[in-house]
XYZ file of C-alpha atoms in Angstrom:
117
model
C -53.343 160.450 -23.331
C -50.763 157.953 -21.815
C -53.611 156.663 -19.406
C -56.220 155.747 -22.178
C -53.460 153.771 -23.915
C -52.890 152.077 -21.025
C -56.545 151.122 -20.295
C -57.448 150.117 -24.259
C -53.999 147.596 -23.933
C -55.369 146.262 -20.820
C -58.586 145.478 -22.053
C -57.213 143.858 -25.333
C -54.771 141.567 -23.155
C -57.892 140.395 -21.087
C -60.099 140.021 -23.427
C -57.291 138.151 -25.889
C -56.882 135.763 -22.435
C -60.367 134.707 -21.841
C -61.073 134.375 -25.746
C -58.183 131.397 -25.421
C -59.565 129.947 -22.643
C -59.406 125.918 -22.968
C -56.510 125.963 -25.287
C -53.042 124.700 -24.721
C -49.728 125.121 -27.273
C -48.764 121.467 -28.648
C -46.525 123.226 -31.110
C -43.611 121.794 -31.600
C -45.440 118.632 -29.853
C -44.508 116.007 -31.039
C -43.258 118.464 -34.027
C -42.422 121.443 -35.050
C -43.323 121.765 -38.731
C -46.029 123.801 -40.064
C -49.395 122.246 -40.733
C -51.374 123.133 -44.189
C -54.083 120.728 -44.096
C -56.259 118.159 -41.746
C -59.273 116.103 -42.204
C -61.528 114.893 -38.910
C -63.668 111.628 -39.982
C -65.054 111.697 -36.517
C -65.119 113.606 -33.645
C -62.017 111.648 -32.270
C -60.264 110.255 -35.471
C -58.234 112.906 -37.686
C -55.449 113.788 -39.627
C -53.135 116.515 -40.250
C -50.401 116.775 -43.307
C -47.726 119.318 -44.174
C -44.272 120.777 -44.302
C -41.521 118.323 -45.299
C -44.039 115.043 -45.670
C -45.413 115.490 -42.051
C -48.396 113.857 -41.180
C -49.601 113.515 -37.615
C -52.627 111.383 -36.538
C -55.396 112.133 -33.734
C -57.520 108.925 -32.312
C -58.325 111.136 -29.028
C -60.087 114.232 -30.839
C -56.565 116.258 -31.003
C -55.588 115.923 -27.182
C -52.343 113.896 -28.170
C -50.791 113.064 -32.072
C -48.807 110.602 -33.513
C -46.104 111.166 -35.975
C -46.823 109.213 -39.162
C -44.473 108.165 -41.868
C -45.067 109.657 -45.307
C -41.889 108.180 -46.762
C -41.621 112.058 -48.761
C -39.846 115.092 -47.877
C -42.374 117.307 -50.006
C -44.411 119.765 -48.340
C -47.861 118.654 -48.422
C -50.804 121.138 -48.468
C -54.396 118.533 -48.328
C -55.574 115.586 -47.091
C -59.173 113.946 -46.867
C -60.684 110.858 -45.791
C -63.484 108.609 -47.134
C -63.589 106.930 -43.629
C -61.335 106.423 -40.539
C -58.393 104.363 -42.413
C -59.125 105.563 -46.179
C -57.352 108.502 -47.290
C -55.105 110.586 -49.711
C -52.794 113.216 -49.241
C -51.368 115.404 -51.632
C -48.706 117.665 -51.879
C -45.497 119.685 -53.631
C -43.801 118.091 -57.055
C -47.229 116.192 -57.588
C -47.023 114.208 -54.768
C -50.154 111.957 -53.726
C -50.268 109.372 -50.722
C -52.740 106.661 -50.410
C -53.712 104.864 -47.016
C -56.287 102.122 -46.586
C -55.303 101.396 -42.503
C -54.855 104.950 -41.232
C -51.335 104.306 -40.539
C -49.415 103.449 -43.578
C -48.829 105.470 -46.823
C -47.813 104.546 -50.513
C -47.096 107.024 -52.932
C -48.951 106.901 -56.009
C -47.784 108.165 -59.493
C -49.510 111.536 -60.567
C -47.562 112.184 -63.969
C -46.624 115.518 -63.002
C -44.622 117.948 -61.327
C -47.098 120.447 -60.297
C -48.264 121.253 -56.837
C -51.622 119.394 -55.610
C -53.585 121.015 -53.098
């Protein structure tokens, strides 16, 4: 019995390695927060938001990011573009962030405390 255990874990471990072929860990490059949300305009521009006002931004198609000020400590769980600089990202405690460059973000009253996704 030991033997067929042996061959089924061997076959799981190679088949789990070629499946992540291509793929490299950037985590916790260039941070370590967890990530709830991310929009791509492009194949090249995007932009991903979450835990503790992160948002990171992509102009390479995700082989590097750049961490972005949010000027919030709330989690935030979307984002979405209307084109590369245009977006709005919303969060924990009714948080919502406006950018019109890509770069920097306002906050923007919602009225409420509630959690936007």
């Amino acid at each position: 019995m030991k033997s067929i255990t042996y061959i089924f874990l061997l076959s799981i471990t190679t088949a789990t390695a070629l499946a992540q072929s291509g793929w490299f860990w950037q985590n916790p490059l260039p941070q370590g927060n967890t990530l709830n949300g991310v929009c791509f305009t492009d194949a090249n521009t995007g932009t991903a938001v979450g835990e503790v006002g992160t948002i990171l931004r992509t102009t390479n198609g995700g082989t590097s990011w750049t961490s972005q000020s949010s000027g919030t400590t709330n989690h935030l769980h979307g984002v979405s573009f209307t084109d590369a600089n245009t977006g709005t990202a919303v969060g924990g405690s009714g948080t919502i962030l406006r950018t019109t460059n890509g770069v920097n973000w306002t906050s923007q009253s919602s009225g409420t405390t509630w959690y936007f996704y």
